[in-house]
Amino acid sequence: MNIVVLAGGISTEREISIVSGTMVCKALREKGHRAILIDVYCGDDRIAVNGNECGKELEELFPAAYDIDAQAAYMRSFDGQIAQMKKEKKQFFGPNVMELCRMADVVFMALHGEDGEGGKVQAVFDLMGIRYTGSGPLGSGIAMDKGLSRKLFAANGVPTAVGIVMKRSEQRQSSSENGVGLPCVVKPCCGGSSVGVEIARTEEEYEHALDVAFGYEEEVVVEQYIAGREFSVGVVDGKAYPVIEIAPLVGFYDYKNKYSAGSAVETCPAEIPDDQTARMQRYAELAYEALKLECYARMDFMMGEDGGIFCLEANTLPGMTPTSLLPQEAAALGMSFPDLCEHLIEVSLK
């Protein structure tokens, strides 16, 4: 197949998206597909796209020989220009992005963060008749909003921590007034990769955490801190994958621990009793259904010291490198990373 792997963008997770896209593109090439890597926001004006969809042009646009690392370096060359580009550009999609996506058999969504994972790109693709991997605009938008996700979890039998959604105008509330208390977790409502997430154990830390979170968005989530063990469960085509446990060597599973090699011990399948595994997998499937997700996603959980299970959030476009959580879960089922990438396309096209 001719495949566009769409990555980059303008979210706080731009770099992680480029890494995911690079790995996915290499994996799909290994499987024999003519995959190319494109930055959704910066595009590629070096490509001559004339709108002629003849076989010869498709072979040129999706070539047999392709330097993925060079393309990733080209995408990173824009990193220092993104802020200025956001002021000057009038549209989100970069040069030749839509043309290439229309010509592809499918677009593999390697985007992370709000302006790629939140449903806007998916909505445009639906209107344009472009096929892509992952959930549609409705499920993507719901899952990106952690406050709304919490409400749907509660309404559909998925346990989650006590918490509230706070607007900037309510920031003056003390921890004793917000109904959550201390210790608590404060995070942007629509962020990802734990960017802007803080654990507050004192009133001073709580005020600082609010300042950090509101530096990203106008709404934040304040949740009861659950002391215990961290887990994640992928759901593909409605069926839960093996549970993986994440044990950071220091602190919690924040941005640094997620993407620094050797900073966390990840065990899959998780070493927990069978009944807890079954419960967590069932909660993951219920969360997937509650948020109207499609194709695949990954749910994050905490298990309290008393064995209680709490769903934190859903990731509709989880990290996609061979050592990312979902690929590790697939590996526990005997599925290689290239096989997983191809399987996600098959499920999405179905």
mmCIF file of C-alpha atoms in Angstrom:
data_model
loop_
_atom_site.group_PDB
_atom_site.id
_atom_site.type_symbol
_atom_site.label_atom_id
_atom_site.label_comp_id
_atom_site.label_asym_id
_atom_site.label_seq_id
_atom_site.Cartn_x
_atom_site.Cartn_y
_atom_site.Cartn_z
ATOM 1 C CA MET A 1 0.000 0.000 0.000
ATOM 2 C CA ASN A 2 0.951 3.653 -0.433
ATOM 3 C CA ILE A 3 0.896 5.083 3.096
ATOM 4 C CA VAL A 4 1.414 8.558 4.544
ATOM 5 C CA VAL A 5 2.709 8.454 8.114
ATOM 6 C CA LEU A 6 1.538 11.760 9.576
ATOM 7 C CA ALA A 7 3.577 13.171 12.457
ATOM 8 C CA GLY A 8 5.022 16.380 13.914
ATOM 9 C CA GLY A 9 2.487 19.156 14.391
ATOM 10 C CA ILE A 10 2.497 21.961 16.945
ATOM 11 C CA SER A 11 1.587 20.305 20.257
ATOM 12 C CA THR A 12 3.908 19.938 23.248
ATOM 13 C CA GLU A 13 4.460 16.376 22.025
ATOM 14 C CA ARG A 14 5.866 17.299 18.612
ATOM 15 C CA GLU A 15 9.217 15.573 19.147
ATOM 16 C CA ILE A 16 7.650 12.359 20.451
ATOM 17 C CA SER A 17 5.350 12.359 17.439
ATOM 18 C CA ILE A 18 8.320 12.591 15.079
ATOM 19 C CA VAL A 19 9.967 9.660 16.870
ATOM 20 C CA SER A 20 6.765 7.593 16.634
ATOM 21 C CA GLY A 21 6.335 8.483 12.974
ATOM 22 C CA THR A 22 9.906 7.563 12.133
ATOM 23 C CA MET A 23 9.610 4.153 13.785
ATOM 24 C CA VAL A 24 6.228 3.421 12.207
ATOM 25 C CA CYS A 25 7.445 4.428 8.754
ATOM 26 C CA LYS A 26 10.456 2.129 9.058
ATOM 27 C CA ALA A 27 8.260 -0.728 10.279
ATOM 28 C CA LEU A 28 5.791 -0.365 7.412
ATOM 29 C CA ARG A 29 8.646 -0.188 4.911
ATOM 30 C CA GLU A 30 9.975 -3.412 6.426
ATOM 31 C CA LYS A 31 6.589 -4.984 5.669
ATOM 32 C CA GLY A 32 6.883 -3.974 2.022
ATOM 33 C CA HIS A 33 4.633 -0.896 2.029
ATOM 34 C CA ARG A 34 5.602 2.354 0.313
ATOM 35 C CA ALA A 35 5.330 4.541 3.389
ATOM 36 C CA ILE A 36 6.450 8.177 3.532
ATOM 37 C CA LEU A 37 6.803 10.468 6.552
ATOM 38 C CA ILE A 38 5.165 13.913 6.493
ATOM 39 C CA ASP A 39 4.892 16.746 9.028
ATOM 40 C CA VAL A 40 1.191 17.641 9.270
ATOM 41 C CA TYR A 41 1.926 21.320 10.013
ATOM 42 C CA CYS A 42 5.135 22.063 8.131
ATOM 43 C CA GLY A 43 4.470 19.803 5.168
ATOM 44 C CA ASP A 44 7.075 19.487 2.432
ATOM 45 C CA ASP A 45 7.243 22.088 -0.337
ATOM 46 C CA ARG A 46 10.102 20.196 -1.992
ATOM 47 C CA ILE A 47 7.590 17.701 -3.394
ATOM 48 C CA ALA A 48 6.030 18.404 -6.795
ATOM 49 C CA VAL A 49 2.374 17.394 -6.591
ATOM 50 C CA ASN A 50 0.429 18.224 -9.743
ATOM 51 C CA GLY A 51 -2.850 16.566 -8.852
ATOM 52 C CA ASN A 52 -2.319 13.894 -11.500
ATOM 53 C CA GLU A 53 -2.957 10.549 -9.854
ATOM 54 C CA CYS A 54 -1.417 8.448 -12.643
ATOM 55 C CA GLY A 55 0.652 5.421 -11.693
ATOM 56 C CA LYS A 56 3.933 7.064 -12.619
ATOM 57 C CA GLU A 57 3.383 9.998 -10.282
ATOM 58 C CA LEU A 58 2.302 7.772 -7.396
ATOM 59 C CA GLU A 59 5.503 5.777 -7.815
ATOM 60 C CA GLU A 60 7.462 9.004 -7.582
ATOM 61 C CA LEU A 61 5.579 10.288 -4.542
ATOM 62 C CA PHE A 62 5.701 6.928 -2.756
ATOM 63 C CA PRO A 63 9.116 5.707 -3.929
ATOM 64 C CA ALA A 64 10.610 2.259 -3.489
ATOM 65 C CA ALA A 65 13.785 3.778 -2.019
ATOM 66 C CA TYR A 66 13.259 6.344 0.734
ATOM 67 C CA ASP A 67 15.535 7.937 3.377
ATOM 68 C CA ILE A 68 13.335 8.093 6.482
ATOM 69 C CA ASP A 69 16.011 9.516 8.789
ATOM 70 C CA ALA A 70 16.725 12.342 6.342
ATOM 71 C CA GLN A 71 13.018 13.171 6.234
ATOM 72 C CA ALA A 72 12.827 13.183 10.040
ATOM 73 C CA ALA A 73 15.809 15.566 10.131
ATOM 74 C CA TYR A 74 14.009 17.824 7.640
ATOM 75 C CA MET A 75 10.965 17.873 9.923
ATOM 76 C CA ARG A 76 13.109 18.784 12.942
ATOM 77 C CA SER A 77 14.681 21.650 10.992
ATOM 78 C CA PHE A 78 11.415 23.539 11.541
ATOM 79 C CA ASP A 79 11.434 23.148 15.338
ATOM 80 C CA GLY A 80 12.810 26.625 16.041
ATOM 81 C CA GLN A 81 10.346 28.214 13.611
ATOM 82 C CA ILE A 82 7.084 26.768 14.903
ATOM 83 C CA ALA A 83 6.182 29.705 17.166
ATOM 84 C CA GLN A 84 6.641 32.214 14.343
ATOM 85 C CA MET A 85 4.847 29.978 11.853
ATOM 86 C CA LYS A 86 1.834 29.829 14.171
ATOM 87 C CA LYS A 87 1.625 33.630 14.019
ATOM 88 C CA GLU A 88 1.907 33.797 10.234
ATOM 89 C CA LYS A 89 0.164 30.682 8.888
ATOM 90 C CA LYS A 90 -3.546 30.834 8.131
ATOM 91 C CA GLN A 91 -4.174 27.102 7.957
ATOM 92 C CA PHE A 92 -3.065 24.076 9.939
ATOM 93 C CA PHE A 93 -2.056 21.707 7.143
ATOM 94 C CA GLY A 94 1.357 22.288 5.601
ATOM 95 C CA PRO A 95 2.325 22.351 1.909
ATOM 96 C CA ASN A 96 1.291 19.221 -0.014
ATOM 97 C CA VAL A 97 -0.062 17.436 3.095
ATOM 98 C CA MET A 98 -3.658 17.147 1.924
ATOM 99 C CA GLU A 99 -2.627 16.259 -1.630
ATOM 100 C CA LEU A 100 -0.414 13.401 -0.424
ATOM 101 C CA CYS A 101 -3.010 12.146 2.037
ATOM 102 C CA ARG A 102 -5.666 12.054 -0.697
ATOM 103 C CA MET A 103 -3.355 9.996 -2.906
ATOM 104 C CA ALA A 104 -2.447 7.509 -0.165
ATOM 105 C CA ASP A 105 -4.335 4.291 0.442
ATOM 106 C CA VAL A 106 -4.382 5.161 4.145
ATOM 107 C CA VAL A 107 -2.850 7.688 6.554
ATOM 108 C CA PHE A 108 -1.146 6.276 9.638
ATOM 109 C CA MET A 109 -1.775 8.792 12.409
ATOM 110 C CA ALA A 110 1.433 9.155 14.431
ATOM 111 C CA LEU A 111 0.298 12.482 15.877
ATOM 112 C CA HIS A 112 0.285 13.161 19.609
ATOM 113 C CA GLY A 113 -1.323 16.036 21.468
ATOM 114 C CA GLU A 114 -4.335 18.256 21.002
ATOM 115 C CA ASP A 115 -4.022 19.461 17.410
ATOM 116 C CA GLY A 116 -3.734 15.952 16.010
ATOM 117 C CA GLU A 117 -5.111 13.627 18.631
ATOM 118 C CA GLY A 118 -8.154 15.718 19.532
ATOM 119 C CA GLY A 119 -10.332 14.992 16.508
ATOM 120 C CA LYS A 120 -9.835 18.067 14.314
ATOM 121 C CA VAL A 121 -7.623 16.360 11.753
ATOM 122 C CA GLN A 122 -9.878 13.301 11.810
ATOM 123 C CA ALA A 123 -12.933 15.461 11.080
ATOM 124 C CA VAL A 124 -11.254 17.041 8.056
ATOM 125 C CA PHE A 125 -10.193 13.634 6.760
ATOM 126 C CA ASP A 126 -13.736 12.307 7.128
ATOM 127 C CA LEU A 127 -15.064 15.211 5.058
ATOM 128 C CA MET A 128 -12.377 14.654 2.425
ATOM 129 C CA GLY A 129 -12.894 10.899 2.232
ATOM 130 C CA ILE A 130 -9.357 10.182 3.474
ATOM 131 C CA ARG A 131 -8.905 6.905 5.343
ATOM 132 C CA TYR A 132 -6.787 6.935 8.503
ATOM 133 C CA THR A 133 -5.865 4.872 11.549
ATOM 134 C CA GLY A 134 -7.409 5.232 14.986
ATOM 135 C CA SER A 135 -10.574 6.743 16.380
ATOM 136 C CA GLY A 136 -12.820 9.198 14.592
ATOM 137 C CA PRO A 137 -13.407 12.835 15.570
ATOM 138 C CA LEU A 138 -16.038 12.156 18.238
ATOM 139 C CA GLY A 139 -14.104 9.632 20.299
ATOM 140 C CA SER A 140 -10.837 11.504 19.795
ATOM 141 C CA GLY A 141 -12.338 14.767 21.063
ATOM 142 C CA ILE A 142 -14.009 13.158 24.058
ATOM 143 C CA ALA A 143 -10.891 11.269 25.141
ATOM 144 C CA MET A 144 -8.681 14.350 24.797
ATOM 145 C CA ASP A 145 -10.858 16.155 27.362
ATOM 146 C CA LYS A 146 -9.945 14.543 30.683
ATOM 147 C CA GLY A 147 -12.776 16.306 32.497
ATOM 148 C CA LEU A 148 -15.407 14.929 30.134
ATOM 149 C CA SER A 149 -13.734 11.515 30.175
ATOM 150 C CA ARG A 150 -14.058 11.401 33.947
ATOM 151 C CA LYS A 151 -17.820 11.994 33.716
ATOM 152 C CA LEU A 152 -18.269 9.248 31.132
ATOM 153 C CA PHE A 153 -16.138 6.831 33.173
ATOM 154 C CA ALA A 154 -18.353 7.415 36.203
ATOM 155 C CA ALA A 155 -21.532 6.956 34.143
ATOM 156 C CA ASN A 156 -20.331 3.682 32.639
ATOM 157 C CA GLY A 157 -18.952 1.778 35.605
ATOM 158 C CA VAL A 158 -15.281 2.677 35.150
ATOM 159 C CA PRO A 159 -13.798 3.651 38.537
ATOM 160 C CA THR A 160 -11.738 6.837 38.615
ATOM 161 C CA ALA A 161 -10.209 8.973 41.339
ATOM 162 C CA VAL A 162 -12.197 11.680 43.138
ATOM 163 C CA GLY A 163 -11.614 14.925 41.288
ATOM 164 C CA ILE A 164 -12.907 18.148 39.763
ATOM 165 C CA VAL A 165 -12.479 20.285 36.674
ATOM 166 C CA MET A 166 -11.337 23.805 37.559
ATOM 167 C CA LYS A 167 -11.503 26.917 35.401
ATOM 168 C CA ARG A 168 -8.915 29.675 35.622
ATOM 169 C CA SER A 169 -11.475 31.928 37.362
ATOM 170 C CA GLU A 170 -11.694 29.375 40.187
ATOM 171 C CA GLN A 171 -7.935 29.174 40.755
ATOM 172 C CA ARG A 172 -8.176 30.949 44.101
ATOM 173 C CA GLN A 173 -9.833 27.920 45.699
ATOM 174 C CA SER A 174 -7.595 26.352 48.328
ATOM 175 C CA SER A 175 -7.065 22.599 48.434
ATOM 176 C CA SER A 176 -9.392 22.397 51.445
ATOM 177 C CA GLU A 177 -12.182 24.144 49.504
ATOM 178 C CA ASN A 178 -12.081 22.204 46.238
ATOM 179 C CA GLY A 179 -13.461 18.927 47.600
ATOM 180 C CA VAL A 180 -10.332 16.951 46.699
ATOM 181 C CA GLY A 181 -7.826 17.871 49.380
ATOM 182 C CA LEU A 182 -4.171 16.879 49.635
ATOM 183 C CA PRO A 183 -2.223 15.135 48.293
ATOM 184 C CA CYS A 184 -3.604 15.670 44.795
ATOM 185 C CA VAL A 185 -2.616 15.560 41.140
ATOM 186 C CA VAL A 186 -3.055 18.654 38.980
ATOM 187 C CA LYS A 187 -2.937 18.373 35.184
ATOM 188 C CA PRO A 188 -4.045 20.270 32.078
ATOM 189 C CA CYS A 189 -7.464 19.122 30.913
ATOM 190 C CA CYS A 190 -6.412 18.369 27.340
ATOM 191 C CA GLY A 191 -2.672 17.718 27.514
ATOM 192 C CA GLY A 192 -0.702 14.555 26.909
ATOM 193 C CA SER A 193 2.559 12.761 27.781
ATOM 194 C CA SER A 194 2.160 14.067 31.362
ATOM 195 C CA VAL A 195 3.218 17.544 30.239
ATOM 196 C CA GLY A 196 2.268 20.030 32.956
ATOM 197 C CA VAL A 197 1.303 17.317 35.468
ATOM 198 C CA GLU A 198 2.279 17.948 39.090
ATOM 199 C CA ILE A 199 1.752 16.079 42.372
ATOM 200 C CA ALA A 200 0.989 18.466 45.250
ATOM 201 C CA ARG A 201 1.421 17.459 48.900
ATOM 202 C CA THR A 202 1.361 20.925 50.471
ATOM 203 C CA GLU A 203 -0.679 24.069 49.870
ATOM 204 C CA GLU A 204 2.363 25.765 48.370
ATOM 205 C CA GLU A 205 2.888 22.859 45.963
ATOM 206 C CA TYR A 206 -0.803 22.947 45.084
ATOM 207 C CA GLU A 207 -0.686 26.630 44.176
ATOM 208 C CA HIS A 208 2.469 26.058 42.123
ATOM 209 C CA ALA A 209 0.860 23.084 40.350
ATOM 210 C CA LEU A 210 -2.143 25.202 39.369
ATOM 211 C CA ASP A 211 0.154 27.882 37.975
ATOM 212 C CA VAL A 212 1.985 25.267 35.895
ATOM 213 C CA ALA A 213 -1.185 23.620 34.562
ATOM 214 C CA PHE A 214 -2.929 26.900 33.779
ATOM 215 C CA GLY A 215 0.192 27.874 31.847
ATOM 216 C CA TYR A 216 -0.962 25.345 29.250
ATOM 217 C CA GLU A 217 -4.759 25.612 29.262
ATOM 218 C CA GLU A 218 -7.790 27.456 30.628
ATOM 219 C CA GLU A 219 -9.141 24.345 32.389
ATOM 220 C CA VAL A 220 -7.340 21.852 34.599
ATOM 221 C CA VAL A 221 -8.210 18.624 36.381
ATOM 222 C CA VAL A 222 -7.513 18.245 40.096
ATOM 223 C CA GLU A 223 -7.650 14.638 41.294
ATOM 224 C CA GLN A 224 -7.048 12.760 44.491
ATOM 225 C CA TYR A 225 -3.544 11.312 44.502
ATOM 226 C CA ILE A 226 -3.593 7.510 44.441
ATOM 227 C CA ALA A 227 -0.533 5.995 46.094
ATOM 228 C CA GLY A 228 0.228 2.640 44.533
ATOM 229 C CA ARG A 229 1.241 0.998 41.263
ATOM 230 C CA GLU A 230 0.887 2.290 37.707
ATOM 231 C CA PHE A 231 -0.442 0.217 34.799
ATOM 232 C CA SER A 232 -1.587 0.555 31.217
ATOM 233 C CA VAL A 233 -3.849 -1.564 29.020
ATOM 234 C CA GLY A 234 -4.141 -1.339 25.259
ATOM 235 C CA VAL A 235 -7.453 -2.062 23.559
ATOM 236 C CA VAL A 236 -7.407 -3.055 19.894
ATOM 237 C CA ASP A 237 -10.654 -3.628 18.003
ATOM 238 C CA GLY A 238 -12.524 -3.602 21.331
ATOM 239 C CA LYS A 239 -10.385 -6.331 22.932
ATOM 240 C CA ALA A 240 -7.962 -5.664 25.795
ATOM 241 C CA TYR A 241 -4.287 -6.569 25.388
ATOM 242 C CA PRO A 242 -2.102 -7.828 28.278
ATOM 243 C CA VAL A 243 -1.665 -5.476 31.229
ATOM 244 C CA ILE A 244 1.709 -3.725 31.510
ATOM 245 C CA GLU A 245 3.059 -2.316 34.790
ATOM 246 C CA ILE A 246 5.202 0.817 34.794
ATOM 247 C CA ALA A 247 7.491 1.319 37.799
ATOM 248 C CA PRO A 248 9.486 4.584 37.570
ATOM 249 C CA LEU A 249 12.798 4.429 39.398
ATOM 250 C CA VAL A 250 12.237 7.987 40.662
ATOM 251 C CA GLY A 251 8.963 9.903 41.031
ATOM 252 C CA PHE A 252 5.960 9.135 38.836
ATOM 253 C CA TYR A 253 5.568 8.328 35.127
ATOM 254 C CA ASP A 254 6.065 11.910 33.942
ATOM 255 C CA TYR A 255 7.415 13.171 30.600
ATOM 256 C CA LYS A 256 11.043 12.528 31.582
ATOM 257 C CA ASN A 257 10.385 8.993 32.816
ATOM 258 C CA LYS A 258 8.270 8.193 29.750
ATOM 259 C CA TYR A 259 10.964 9.081 27.250
ATOM 260 C CA SER A 260 14.303 8.592 29.031
ATOM 261 C CA ALA A 261 15.794 5.148 28.508
ATOM 262 C CA GLY A 262 16.183 3.151 31.716
ATOM 263 C CA SER A 263 14.133 5.521 33.875
ATOM 264 C CA ALA A 264 11.312 3.012 34.474
ATOM 265 C CA VAL A 265 10.915 -0.740 34.778
ATOM 266 C CA GLU A 266 8.114 -1.987 32.532
ATOM 267 C CA THR A 267 6.753 -5.492 33.086
ATOM 268 C CA CYS A 268 4.406 -7.190 30.644
ATOM 269 C CA PRO A 269 2.356 -9.139 31.405
ATOM 270 C CA ALA A 270 2.088 -7.392 34.777
ATOM 271 C CA GLU A 271 2.739 -9.581 37.793
ATOM 272 C CA ILE A 272 -0.653 -9.243 39.469
ATOM 273 C CA PRO A 273 -3.317 -11.843 40.350
ATOM 274 C CA ASP A 274 -5.504 -13.113 37.523
ATOM 275 C CA ASP A 275 -8.645 -11.556 38.969
ATOM 276 C CA GLN A 276 -7.039 -8.097 39.063
ATOM 277 C CA THR A 277 -5.791 -8.552 35.498
ATOM 278 C CA ALA A 278 -9.283 -9.491 34.331
ATOM 279 C CA ARG A 279 -10.868 -6.524 36.146
ATOM 280 C CA MET A 280 -8.398 -4.025 34.736
ATOM 281 C CA GLN A 281 -8.806 -5.375 31.213
ATOM 282 C CA ARG A 282 -12.586 -5.197 31.554
ATOM 283 C CA TYR A 283 -12.394 -1.611 32.799
ATOM 284 C CA ALA A 284 -10.168 -0.771 29.809
ATOM 285 C CA GLU A 285 -12.758 -2.203 27.423
ATOM 286 C CA LEU A 286 -15.571 -0.343 29.196
ATOM 287 C CA ALA A 287 -13.613 2.908 29.006
ATOM 288 C CA TYR A 288 -13.020 2.315 25.298
ATOM 289 C CA GLU A 289 -16.756 1.876 24.782
ATOM 290 C CA ALA A 290 -17.745 4.787 27.034
ATOM 291 C CA LEU A 291 -15.552 7.251 25.146
ATOM 292 C CA LYS A 292 -16.819 6.081 21.727
ATOM 293 C CA LEU A 293 -13.339 4.967 20.687
ATOM 294 C CA GLU A 294 -12.594 2.957 17.588
ATOM 295 C CA CYS A 295 -9.800 0.742 16.281
ATOM 296 C CA TYR A 296 -7.291 1.107 19.124
ATOM 297 C CA ALA A 297 -6.388 3.096 22.224
ATOM 298 C CA ARG A 298 -4.547 2.735 25.516
ATOM 299 C CA MET A 299 -5.946 3.262 29.020
ATOM 300 C CA ASP A 300 -3.825 4.271 31.997
ATOM 301 C CA PHE A 301 -4.566 3.005 35.508
ATOM 302 C CA MET A 302 -3.473 3.298 39.125
ATOM 303 C CA MET A 303 -3.886 0.496 41.625
ATOM 304 C CA GLY A 304 -4.154 1.700 45.209
ATOM 305 C CA GLU A 305 -2.411 0.020 48.099
ATOM 306 C CA ASP A 306 -5.712 -1.687 48.973
ATOM 307 C CA GLY A 307 -6.005 -3.170 45.464
ATOM 308 C CA GLY A 308 -8.544 -0.637 44.206
ATOM 309 C CA ILE A 309 -8.278 0.121 40.474
ATOM 310 C CA PHE A 310 -8.717 3.620 39.053
ATOM 311 C CA CYS A 311 -8.729 4.601 35.370
ATOM 312 C CA LEU A 312 -6.837 7.856 34.817
ATOM 313 C CA GLU A 313 -7.334 8.577 31.122
ATOM 314 C CA ALA A 314 -7.372 7.232 27.584
ATOM 315 C CA ASN A 315 -4.763 7.739 24.887
ATOM 316 C CA THR A 316 -6.274 7.528 21.404
ATOM 317 C CA LEU A 317 -2.953 7.712 19.551
ATOM 318 C CA PRO A 318 -0.458 6.143 21.973
ATOM 319 C CA GLY A 319 3.292 6.256 21.436
ATOM 320 C CA MET A 320 4.469 3.963 18.662
ATOM 321 C CA THR A 321 8.073 2.912 19.002
ATOM 322 C CA PRO A 322 9.184 -0.698 19.579
ATOM 323 C CA THR A 323 9.637 0.074 23.300
ATOM 324 C CA SER A 324 6.380 2.020 23.748
ATOM 325 C CA LEU A 325 3.717 0.499 25.982
ATOM 326 C CA LEU A 326 1.225 -0.736 23.381
ATOM 327 C CA PRO A 327 3.945 -2.427 21.260
ATOM 328 C CA GLN A 328 5.264 -4.128 24.394
ATOM 329 C CA GLU A 329 1.777 -5.482 25.088
ATOM 330 C CA ALA A 330 1.539 -6.716 21.508
ATOM 331 C CA ALA A 331 4.947 -8.371 21.868
ATOM 332 C CA ALA A 332 3.592 -10.309 24.854
ATOM 333 C CA LEU A 333 1.042 -11.752 22.414
ATOM 334 C CA GLY A 334 3.825 -12.728 20.010
ATOM 335 C CA MET A 335 3.263 -9.796 17.643
ATOM 336 C CA SER A 336 6.300 -7.922 16.301
ATOM 337 C CA PHE A 337 6.324 -4.136 16.002
ATOM 338 C CA PRO A 338 5.979 -4.182 12.178
ATOM 339 C CA ASP A 339 3.159 -6.724 12.497
ATOM 340 C CA LEU A 340 1.394 -4.475 15.023
ATOM 341 C CA CYS A 341 1.673 -1.413 12.753
ATOM 342 C CA GLU A 342 0.198 -3.380 9.883
ATOM 343 C CA HIS A 343 -2.512 -4.853 12.120
ATOM 344 C CA LEU A 344 -3.598 -1.389 13.288
ATOM 345 C CA ILE A 345 -4.048 -0.388 9.647
ATOM 346 C CA GLU A 346 -6.092 -3.528 8.969
ATOM 347 C CA VAL A 347 -8.339 -2.894 11.985
ATOM 348 C CA SER A 348 -8.789 0.767 11.058
ATOM 349 C CA LEU A 349 -9.675 0.034 7.436
ATOM 350 C CA LYS A 350 -12.174 -2.600 8.574
#
